[in-house]
């Protein structure tokens, strides 16, 4: 066939161009077909692994979910990073949301993996950062199936729980943050902000220059805001590792609600001065804005030395959150081995979301906070209780940005906090 076409090509060299194009396309298709890898499917000669999927489900059920399981709740919490009740809640929600997690028969009538089997495989990959085929021996699912489980798991978790557990602070959350941080000596504080790099092992060669910065190898950046209880209130992920924290800040949505007037409005006093915007504790690279409080680079005097120590200690909240996040989910502690940026983005978002779910599930009941402690008056207003800013008006937008980036307010707030913390320290 191939020689016949070549001879036809030689004979028709001087024929119509359309005929030459057709013959050339046929020859190209034949060469491509010969070079393609032949997948045998279920033909004789292909090695088909008889995994016993139902046996994997039965083993998982007897180990953890039976009335008298082999391993108790403590073992489950250690190996799956969350309580059994939370895991079952997630598995049930995914089964209702995504048809992929429902147990269905295949073409020959054999049942596939169960919801807890697929969820357990995905969660173990996140928790241990192991390759997919490493889990085959226990969950009895193939490598490609486990990767599909992971992809459906992270997308399903984000779709079902993202609105609740990746939300920005509402009025109740803001009141709780205000009370929590006022007790620590930082009235008006909403959390601490910083960035974390995640190495991308499978970064395409053409992109390595853009994603390589001061860290070794190509990385992707996560900007986060965390509170003292390690809850992550803001997660902005996906920027190339060649950017620094200021470049990431300029692209993130950290202050979008504040500029549009949809964030809860604060009113609090520090050292006798009134402020109407919350702030974040940040390190030295961040700009001197009214919404950031930074430590002194070279503090002089007891008051500034004390303030710098207190600020650096409280700013470690976000560093602790990063550490716990990587401890619970080893996949984001090691290099990312996925090819798709979209898959990597969903994995990071799902890990942050699951982190917050675990924090909420294990949070102990706390006593009521005193919202008006000595020396401070804190008030939180719902957006519906004050005039809503029109984000389409350029004047309002620019005015709010000027207030956010006001250097004089930053200096005044920091000096007031210096006096406030020193007064607390002196009264003890």
CSV table of C-alpha atoms in Angstrom, one decimal:
chain,number,residue,atom,x,y,z
A,1,UNK,CA,0.0,0.0,0.0
A,2,UNK,CA,2.8,2.4,0.9
A,3,UNK,CA,4.8,1.7,-2.2
A,4,UNK,CA,1.7,2.0,-4.4
A,5,UNK,CA,1.0,5.5,-3.0
A,6,UNK,CA,4.6,6.6,-3.5
A,7,UNK,CA,4.5,5.4,-7.1
A,8,UNK,CA,1.2,7.3,-7.5
A,9,UNK,CA,2.9,10.4,-6.0
A,10,UNK,CA,5.7,10.1,-8.6
A,11,UNK,CA,3.2,9.7,-11.5
A,12,UNK,CA,1.1,12.6,-10.4
A,13,UNK,CA,3.8,15.2,-9.7
A,14,UNK,CA,2.6,17.3,-12.5
A,15,UNK,CA,-1.2,16.8,-11.8
A,16,UNK,CA,-3.6,19.1,-10.0
A,17,UNK,CA,-2.5,20.6,-6.7
A,18,UNK,CA,-5.6,19.3,-4.9
A,19,UNK,CA,-4.7,15.7,-5.8
A,20,UNK,CA,-1.2,16.2,-4.6
A,21,UNK,CA,-2.5,17.5,-1.3
A,22,UNK,CA,-4.7,14.5,-0.8
A,23,UNK,CA,-1.9,12.0,-1.5
A,24,UNK,CA,0.4,13.9,0.8
A,25,UNK,CA,-2.1,13.8,3.6
A,26,UNK,CA,-2.6,10.0,3.2
A,27,UNK,CA,1.2,9.4,3.3
A,28,UNK,CA,1.5,11.6,6.4
A,29,UNK,CA,-1.3,9.7,8.1
A,30,UNK,CA,0.3,6.3,7.3
A,31,UNK,CA,3.6,7.4,8.8
A,32,UNK,CA,1.9,8.7,11.9
A,33,UNK,CA,-0.1,5.5,12.3
A,34,UNK,CA,3.0,3.4,12.1
A,35,UNK,CA,4.8,5.5,14.8
A,36,UNK,CA,1.9,5.5,17.2
A,37,UNK,CA,2.1,3.2,20.2
A,38,UNK,CA,-0.3,0.2,19.9
A,39,UNK,CA,-2.6,0.0,22.9
A,40,UNK,CA,-4.0,-3.5,23.1
A,41,UNK,CA,-6.8,-2.8,25.5
A,42,UNK,CA,-8.4,-6.1,26.7
A,43,UNK,CA,-7.0,-8.2,23.8
A,44,UNK,CA,-5.1,-11.4,24.6
A,45,UNK,CA,-1.6,-10.8,25.6
A,46,UNK,CA,-2.2,-7.8,27.8
A,47,UNK,CA,-1.6,-8.3,31.5
A,48,UNK,CA,-4.8,-7.4,33.4
A,49,UNK,CA,-4.4,-7.1,37.1
A,50,UNK,CA,-7.2,-8.8,39.0
A,51,UNK,CA,-7.3,-6.4,41.9
A,52,UNK,CA,-10.5,-7.4,43.6
A,53,UNK,CA,-12.0,-3.9,44.1
A,54,UNK,CA,-14.7,-5.1,46.4
A,55,UNK,CA,-12.0,-6.8,48.5
A,56,UNK,CA,-10.4,-3.4,48.9
A,57,UNK,CA,-13.6,-1.8,50.0
A,58,UNK,CA,-14.3,-4.6,52.5
A,59,UNK,CA,-10.8,-4.3,54.0
A,60,UNK,CA,-11.2,-0.5,54.4
A,61,UNK,CA,-14.6,-1.0,56.0
A,62,UNK,CA,-13.4,-3.6,58.5
A,63,UNK,CA,-10.3,-1.6,59.4
A,64,UNK,CA,-12.0,1.7,60.1
A,65,UNK,CA,-15.8,1.8,59.7
A,66,UNK,CA,-17.1,-1.5,61.1
A,67,UNK,CA,-19.0,-1.5,64.5
A,68,UNK,CA,-15.8,-2.9,66.0
A,69,UNK,CA,-13.0,-1.7,63.7
A,70,UNK,CA,-9.5,-2.9,63.8
A,71,UNK,CA,-8.2,0.6,64.2
A,72,UNK,CA,-9.9,3.1,66.5
A,73,UNK,CA,-10.7,6.8,66.0
A,74,UNK,CA,-7.2,7.9,67.2
A,75,UNK,CA,-5.6,5.8,64.5
A,76,UNK,CA,-8.0,7.1,61.9
A,77,UNK,CA,-7.2,10.7,62.9
A,78,UNK,CA,-3.5,10.1,62.6
A,79,UNK,CA,-3.6,8.4,59.2
A,80,UNK,CA,-6.3,10.5,57.5
A,81,UNK,CA,-5.5,13.9,59.2
A,82,UNK,CA,-9.2,14.3,60.3
A,83,UNK,CA,-11.8,12.7,62.4
A,84,UNK,CA,-13.9,9.8,61.1
A,85,UNK,CA,-17.1,11.9,61.3
A,86,UNK,CA,-15.6,14.7,59.2
A,87,UNK,CA,-14.4,12.2,56.6
A,88,UNK,CA,-17.8,10.5,56.3
A,89,UNK,CA,-19.4,14.0,56.0
A,90,UNK,CA,-17.1,14.8,53.1
A,91,UNK,CA,-17.6,11.5,51.4
A,92,UNK,CA,-21.4,11.8,51.6
A,93,UNK,CA,-21.3,15.3,50.2
A,94,UNK,CA,-19.1,14.3,47.3
A,95,UNK,CA,-21.3,11.3,46.5
A,96,UNK,CA,-24.3,13.6,46.3
A,97,UNK,CA,-22.5,16.2,44.3
A,98,UNK,CA,-20.5,14.2,41.8
A,99,UNK,CA,-21.7,11.0,40.0
A,100,UNK,CA,-18.1,9.8,39.9
A,101,UNK,CA,-18.1,8.9,43.6
A,102,UNK,CA,-21.3,6.8,43.3
A,103,UNK,CA,-20.7,3.1,43.2
A,104,UNK,CA,-21.7,1.9,39.7
A,105,UNK,CA,-21.4,-1.4,37.7
A,106,UNK,CA,-19.2,-1.5,34.7
A,107,UNK,CA,-19.9,-3.0,31.3
A,108,UNK,CA,-19.9,-6.6,32.6
A,109,UNK,CA,-21.9,-5.8,35.7
A,110,UNK,CA,-19.0,-5.7,38.3
A,111,UNK,CA,-19.2,-3.0,40.9
A,112,UNK,CA,-16.6,-0.3,40.9
A,113,UNK,CA,-15.0,1.5,43.9
A,114,UNK,CA,-17.2,2.8,46.7
A,115,UNK,CA,-17.4,6.4,47.8
A,116,UNK,CA,-15.2,5.9,50.9
A,117,UNK,CA,-12.7,3.9,48.8
A,118,UNK,CA,-12.3,6.7,46.3
A,119,UNK,CA,-12.2,9.4,48.9
A,120,UNK,CA,-9.7,7.5,51.1
A,121,UNK,CA,-7.4,7.0,48.1
A,122,UNK,CA,-7.4,10.8,47.3
A,123,UNK,CA,-7.0,11.8,50.9
A,124,UNK,CA,-4.1,9.5,51.4
A,125,UNK,CA,-2.4,11.0,48.4
A,126,UNK,CA,-2.8,14.4,49.8
A,127,UNK,CA,-1.8,13.4,53.3
A,128,UNK,CA,1.3,11.4,52.5
A,129,UNK,CA,2.3,12.8,49.1
A,130,UNK,CA,2.9,9.3,47.7
A,131,UNK,CA,2.5,8.2,44.0
A,132,UNK,CA,-0.8,6.8,43.0
A,133,UNK,CA,0.3,3.3,42.4
A,134,UNK,CA,1.7,3.1,46.0
A,135,UNK,CA,-1.9,2.9,47.2
A,136,UNK,CA,-2.9,0.1,44.9
A,137,UNK,CA,-2.0,-2.6,47.3
A,138,UNK,CA,-4.4,-1.4,49.9
A,139,UNK,CA,-7.4,0.4,48.2
A,140,UNK,CA,-7.2,-1.9,45.2
A,141,UNK,CA,-7.7,0.8,42.6
A,142,UNK,CA,-5.4,1.3,39.6
A,143,UNK,CA,-3.0,4.1,39.2
A,144,UNK,CA,-5.1,6.0,36.6
A,145,UNK,CA,-8.2,5.5,38.7
A,146,UNK,CA,-6.6,6.9,41.8
A,147,UNK,CA,-5.4,10.0,39.9
A,148,UNK,CA,-8.9,10.5,38.7
A,149,UNK,CA,-10.1,10.1,42.3
A,150,UNK,CA,-7.8,12.9,43.3
A,151,UNK,CA,-8.8,15.2,40.5
A,152,UNK,CA,-12.5,14.7,41.2
A,153,UNK,CA,-12.0,14.9,45.0
A,154,UNK,CA,-10.2,18.3,45.0
A,155,UNK,CA,-12.7,19.8,42.6
A,156,UNK,CA,-15.7,18.4,44.4
A,157,UNK,CA,-14.4,19.6,47.8
A,158,UNK,CA,-13.9,23.1,46.4
A,159,UNK,CA,-17.3,23.2,44.7
A,160,UNK,CA,-19.2,21.9,47.7
A,161,UNK,CA,-17.4,23.5,50.7
A,162,UNK,CA,-15.5,26.4,49.1
A,163,UNK,CA,-18.1,29.1,49.8
A,164,UNK,CA,-18.2,28.3,53.5
A,165,UNK,CA,-14.6,27.4,54.3
A,166,UNK,CA,-12.8,29.8,51.9
A,167,UNK,CA,-14.9,32.8,52.8
A,168,UNK,CA,-13.6,36.2,53.8
A,169,UNK,CA,-14.5,37.2,57.4
A,170,UNK,CA,-18.2,38.2,57.8
A,171,UNK,CA,-19.5,40.3,60.7
A,172,UNK,CA,-19.5,37.5,63.3
A,173,UNK,CA,-16.0,36.4,62.2
A,174,UNK,CA,-14.7,39.9,62.3
A,175,UNK,CA,-16.1,40.4,65.8
A,176,UNK,CA,-14.4,37.2,67.0
A,177,UNK,CA,-11.1,38.3,65.4
A,178,UNK,CA,-11.3,41.7,67.0
A,179,UNK,CA,-11.9,40.3,70.4
A,180,UNK,CA,-9.2,37.6,70.0
A,181,UNK,CA,-6.5,40.0,68.9
A,182,UNK,CA,-7.6,42.8,71.4
A,183,UNK,CA,-6.9,40.3,74.2
A,184,UNK,CA,-3.4,39.9,72.7
A,185,UNK,CA,-2.7,43.6,72.6
A,186,UNK,CA,-3.5,44.3,69.0
A,187,UNK,CA,-7.0,45.9,68.7
A,188,UNK,CA,-8.1,46.2,65.0
A,189,UNK,CA,-5.9,43.3,63.8
A,190,UNK,CA,-7.4,40.9,61.3
A,191,UNK,CA,-4.6,38.5,61.1
A,192,UNK,CA,-1.1,38.2,59.7
A,193,UNK,CA,-0.1,37.9,56.0
A,194,UNK,CA,2.8,36.2,54.2
A,195,UNK,CA,3.6,34.1,51.2
A,196,UNK,CA,4.7,30.5,50.8
A,197,UNK,CA,6.4,28.8,47.8
A,198,UNK,CA,5.4,25.4,46.4
A,199,UNK,CA,8.0,23.8,44.1
A,200,UNK,CA,6.7,22.7,40.7
A,201,UNK,CA,8.6,19.6,39.7
A,202,UNK,CA,6.9,19.2,36.3
A,203,UNK,CA,7.1,22.8,35.2
A,204,UNK,CA,7.5,22.9,31.4
A,205,UNK,CA,11.0,24.0,30.3
A,206,UNK,CA,9.6,27.0,28.4
A,207,UNK,CA,8.2,28.4,31.7
A,208,UNK,CA,11.0,27.6,34.1
A,209,UNK,CA,12.5,31.1,33.8
A,210,UNK,CA,9.3,32.7,34.7
A,211,UNK,CA,8.6,30.4,37.7
A,212,UNK,CA,12.1,30.4,39.1
A,213,UNK,CA,13.0,33.1,41.7
A,214,UNK,CA,15.0,33.1,44.9
A,215,UNK,CA,13.9,29.6,45.7
A,216,UNK,CA,15.6,26.6,44.1
A,217,UNK,CA,13.7,25.5,41.0
A,218,UNK,CA,10.4,26.7,39.6
A,219,UNK,CA,7.7,27.4,42.3
A,220,UNK,CA,4.2,28.8,42.6
A,221,UNK,CA,3.3,31.2,45.4
A,222,UNK,CA,0.5,31.0,48.0
A,223,UNK,CA,-0.4,34.3,49.7
A,224,UNK,CA,-2.4,33.7,52.9
A,225,UNK,CA,-3.8,35.5,55.9
A,226,UNK,CA,-4.1,33.5,59.1
A,227,UNK,CA,-5.4,34.1,62.5
A,228,UNK,CA,-4.2,32.9,65.9
A,229,UNK,CA,-6.3,29.8,65.8
A,230,UNK,CA,-4.6,28.9,62.4
A,231,UNK,CA,-7.7,29.5,60.3
A,232,UNK,CA,-6.7,30.7,56.8
A,233,UNK,CA,-9.0,33.6,55.8
A,234,UNK,CA,-7.4,34.5,52.5
A,235,UNK,CA,-5.7,32.2,50.0
A,236,UNK,CA,-4.4,33.5,46.7
A,237,UNK,CA,-2.4,30.9,44.8
A,238,UNK,CA,-0.8,30.5,41.4
A,239,UNK,CA,1.6,33.4,40.9
A,240,UNK,CA,5.0,32.5,39.4
A,241,UNK,CA,7.9,32.1,41.8
A,242,UNK,CA,9.9,34.9,40.2
A,243,UNK,CA,7.6,37.5,41.8
A,244,UNK,CA,8.1,38.8,45.3
A,245,UNK,CA,5.5,39.4,48.0
A,246,UNK,CA,4.7,43.0,46.8
A,247,UNK,CA,4.1,41.8,43.3
A,248,UNK,CA,1.7,39.1,44.5
A,249,UNK,CA,0.0,41.6,46.8
A,250,UNK,CA,-0.7,43.9,43.8
A,251,UNK,CA,-2.4,41.1,42.0
A,252,UNK,CA,-4.4,39.5,44.8
A,253,UNK,CA,-7.9,40.3,46.0
A,254,UNK,CA,-6.9,41.0,49.6
A,255,UNK,CA,-8.4,44.5,49.7
A,256,UNK,CA,-11.2,44.1,47.0
A,257,UNK,CA,-14.0,44.0,49.6
A,258,UNK,CA,-12.6,47.0,51.4
A,259,UNK,CA,-12.4,49.1,48.2
A,260,UNK,CA,-15.9,48.1,47.1
A,261,UNK,CA,-17.5,48.7,50.5
A,262,UNK,CA,-18.7,45.2,51.0
A,263,UNK,CA,-16.4,44.4,54.0
A,264,UNK,CA,-17.6,44.9,57.6
A,265,UNK,CA,-16.6,48.3,58.8
A,266,UNK,CA,-14.6,48.7,62.0
A,267,UNK,CA,-14.4,51.4,64.6
A,268,UNK,CA,-11.8,51.0,67.3
A,269,UNK,CA,-9.6,53.3,69.4
A,270,UNK,CA,-6.0,52.8,70.3
A,271,UNK,CA,-4.2,55.2,72.7
A,272,UNK,CA,-7.1,57.6,72.4
A,273,UNK,CA,-7.1,57.8,68.6
A,274,UNK,CA,-10.0,56.4,66.4
A,275,UNK,CA,-9.5,54.1,63.4
A,276,UNK,CA,-11.9,52.7,60.9
A,277,UNK,CA,-9.8,50.1,59.0
A,278,UNK,CA,-8.5,46.8,60.2
A,279,UNK,CA,-4.9,45.9,59.6
A,280,UNK,CA,-2.6,42.9,59.1
A,281,UNK,CA,0.7,42.2,60.7
A,282,UNK,CA,3.4,41.9,58.0
A,283,UNK,CA,7.2,41.6,57.6
A,284,UNK,CA,9.5,44.2,56.3
A,285,UNK,CA,9.0,43.7,52.6
A,286,UNK,CA,5.4,44.8,52.6
A,287,UNK,CA,4.7,48.5,52.0
A,288,UNK,CA,4.0,51.1,54.7
A,289,UNK,CA,0.3,51.2,54.3
A,290,UNK,CA,-2.5,52.0,56.8
A,291,UNK,CA,-3.6,48.3,56.5
A,292,UNK,CA,-0.2,46.9,57.5
A,293,UNK,CA,1.6,47.0,60.8
A,294,UNK,CA,5.3,46.2,60.6
A,295,UNK,CA,8.0,45.9,63.2
A,296,UNK,CA,10.8,48.4,63.6
A,297,UNK,CA,14.0,47.4,61.7
A,298,UNK,CA,16.3,48.8,64.4
A,299,UNK,CA,14.2,49.5,67.5
A,300,UNK,CA,15.6,52.0,69.9
A,301,UNK,CA,14.2,52.2,73.4
A,302,UNK,CA,12.3,49.8,75.6
A,303,UNK,CA,8.9,50.6,74.2
A,304,UNK,CA,9.9,49.9,70.6
A,305,UNK,CA,11.9,46.9,71.5
A,306,UNK,CA,8.9,45.5,73.4
A,307,UNK,CA,6.5,46.3,70.4
A,308,UNK,CA,8.9,44.6,67.9
A,309,UNK,CA,9.0,41.5,70.0
A,310,UNK,CA,5.2,41.4,70.4
A,311,UNK,CA,4.7,42.1,66.7
A,312,UNK,CA,7.1,39.4,65.5
A,313,UNK,CA,5.6,36.9,67.9
A,314,UNK,CA,2.0,37.6,66.7
A,315,UNK,CA,3.1,37.6,63.0
A,316,UNK,CA,4.2,34.0,63.3
A,317,UNK,CA,0.5,33.0,63.2
A,318,UNK,CA,0.7,32.7,59.4
A,319,UNK,CA,4.0,30.9,59.6
A,320,UNK,CA,2.5,28.4,62.0
A,321,UNK,CA,-0.5,28.0,59.7
A,322,UNK,CA,1.9,27.2,56.8
A,323,UNK,CA,3.7,24.7,58.9
A,324,UNK,CA,0.5,22.9,60.0
A,325,UNK,CA,-0.8,22.9,56.5
A,326,UNK,CA,2.3,21.2,55.2
A,327,UNK,CA,2.4,18.8,58.1
A,328,UNK,CA,-1.1,17.6,57.5
A,329,UNK,CA,-0.8,17.4,53.7
A,330,UNK,CA,2.6,16.2,52.6
A,331,UNK,CA,1.7,16.6,49.0
A,332,UNK,CA,2.2,20.4,49.2
A,333,UNK,CA,5.3,20.0,51.4
A,334,UNK,CA,7.1,18.1,48.6
A,335,UNK,CA,7.4,19.2,44.9
A,336,UNK,CA,4.2,19.3,42.8
A,337,UNK,CA,4.3,16.4,40.3
A,338,UNK,CA,1.2,17.4,38.3
A,339,UNK,CA,1.5,18.7,34.8
A,340,UNK,CA,-1.6,20.9,34.8
A,341,UNK,CA,-1.6,24.3,36.5
A,342,UNK,CA,-5.4,23.9,37.0
A,343,UNK,CA,-4.9,20.6,38.9
A,344,UNK,CA,-2.2,22.1,41.1
A,345,UNK,CA,-4.5,25.1,41.8
A,346,UNK,CA,-7.4,22.9,42.9
A,347,UNK,CA,-5.1,20.8,45.0
A,348,UNK,CA,-3.8,23.8,46.9
A,349,UNK,CA,-7.3,25.2,47.4
A,350,UNK,CA,-8.6,21.9,48.6
A,351,UNK,CA,-5.8,21.5,51.1
A,352,UNK,CA,-6.5,25.0,52.5
A,353,UNK,CA,-10.2,24.3,52.7
A,354,UNK,CA,-9.7,20.9,54.4
A,355,UNK,CA,-7.3,22.6,56.8
A,356,UNK,CA,-10.0,25.0,57.8
A,357,UNK,CA,-12.6,22.2,58.1
A,358,UNK,CA,-10.2,20.3,60.5
A,359,UNK,CA,-9.6,23.5,62.5
A,360,UNK,CA,-13.4,24.0,62.9
A,361,UNK,CA,-14.0,20.3,63.7
A,362,UNK,CA,-11.4,20.3,66.5
A,363,UNK,CA,-11.9,23.8,67.8
A,364,UNK,CA,-12.7,23.7,71.5
A,365,UNK,CA,-15.6,25.7,73.0
A,366,UNK,CA,-14.3,29.1,74.0
A,367,UNK,CA,-15.5,31.5,76.6
A,368,UNK,CA,-17.2,34.7,75.5
A,369,UNK,CA,-14.8,37.4,74.5
A,370,UNK,CA,-14.9,40.8,76.1
A,371,UNK,CA,-15.4,43.1,73.2
A,372,UNK,CA,-14.6,46.3,75.1
A,373,UNK,CA,-11.4,45.7,77.0
A,374,UNK,CA,-9.6,48.4,78.9
A,375,UNK,CA,-8.1,51.1,76.7
A,376,UNK,CA,-10.0,50.0,73.5
A,377,UNK,CA,-13.5,50.4,72.1
A,378,UNK,CA,-14.3,48.1,69.2
A,379,UNK,CA,-17.4,48.2,67.0
A,380,UNK,CA,-18.1,46.1,63.9
A,381,UNK,CA,-20.8,47.2,61.5
A,382,UNK,CA,-22.5,45.1,58.9
A,383,UNK,CA,-22.2,46.4,55.3
A,384,UNK,CA,-26.0,46.8,55.1
A,385,UNK,CA,-25.8,49.2,58.2
A,386,UNK,CA,-23.8,51.8,56.4
A,387,UNK,CA,-23.8,53.5,53.0
A,388,UNK,CA,-22.6,51.1,50.3
A,389,UNK,CA,-19.8,52.4,48.2
A,390,UNK,CA,-20.3,52.3,44.5
A,391,UNK,CA,-17.2,50.4,43.1
A,392,UNK,CA,-18.0,51.8,39.6
A,393,UNK,CA,-17.3,55.4,40.7
A,394,UNK,CA,-13.7,56.1,40.0
A,395,UNK,CA,-13.5,58.8,42.6
A,396,UNK,CA,-14.7,56.5,45.4
A,397,UNK,CA,-12.3,53.8,44.3
A,398,UNK,CA,-9.3,56.1,44.2
A,399,UNK,CA,-10.2,57.7,47.5
A,400,UNK,CA,-10.4,54.3,49.2
A,401,UNK,CA,-7.0,53.3,47.7
A,402,UNK,CA,-5.5,56.5,49.0
A,403,UNK,CA,-6.8,55.7,52.5
A,404,UNK,CA,-5.4,52.1,52.3
A,405,UNK,CA,-1.9,53.3,51.1
A,406,UNK,CA,-1.7,56.3,53.5
A,407,UNK,CA,1.8,56.2,55.1
A,408,UNK,CA,1.0,58.7,57.8
A,409,UNK,CA,-1.8,56.6,59.1
A,410,UNK,CA,0.6,53.6,59.2
A,411,UNK,CA,3.1,55.6,61.3
A,412,UNK,CA,0.4,56.9,63.6
A,413,UNK,CA,-1.2,53.5,64.2
A,414,UNK,CA,2.2,51.9,64.9
A,415,UNK,CA,3.1,54.5,67.4
A,416,UNK,CA,-0.2,54.2,69.1
A,417,UNK,CA,0.2,50.4,69.3
A,418,UNK,CA,3.7,51.0,70.8
A,419,UNK,CA,2.2,53.0,73.6
A,420,UNK,CA,-0.8,50.6,74.0
A,421,UNK,CA,1.4,47.5,74.3
A,422,UNK,CA,3.8,49.3,76.7
A,423,UNK,CA,0.8,50.4,78.9
A,424,UNK,CA,-0.3,46.7,79.1
A,425,UNK,CA,3.2,45.6,79.9
A,426,UNK,CA,3.7,48.2,82.6
A,427,UNK,CA,0.4,47.4,84.3
A,428,UNK,CA,1.3,43.7,84.9
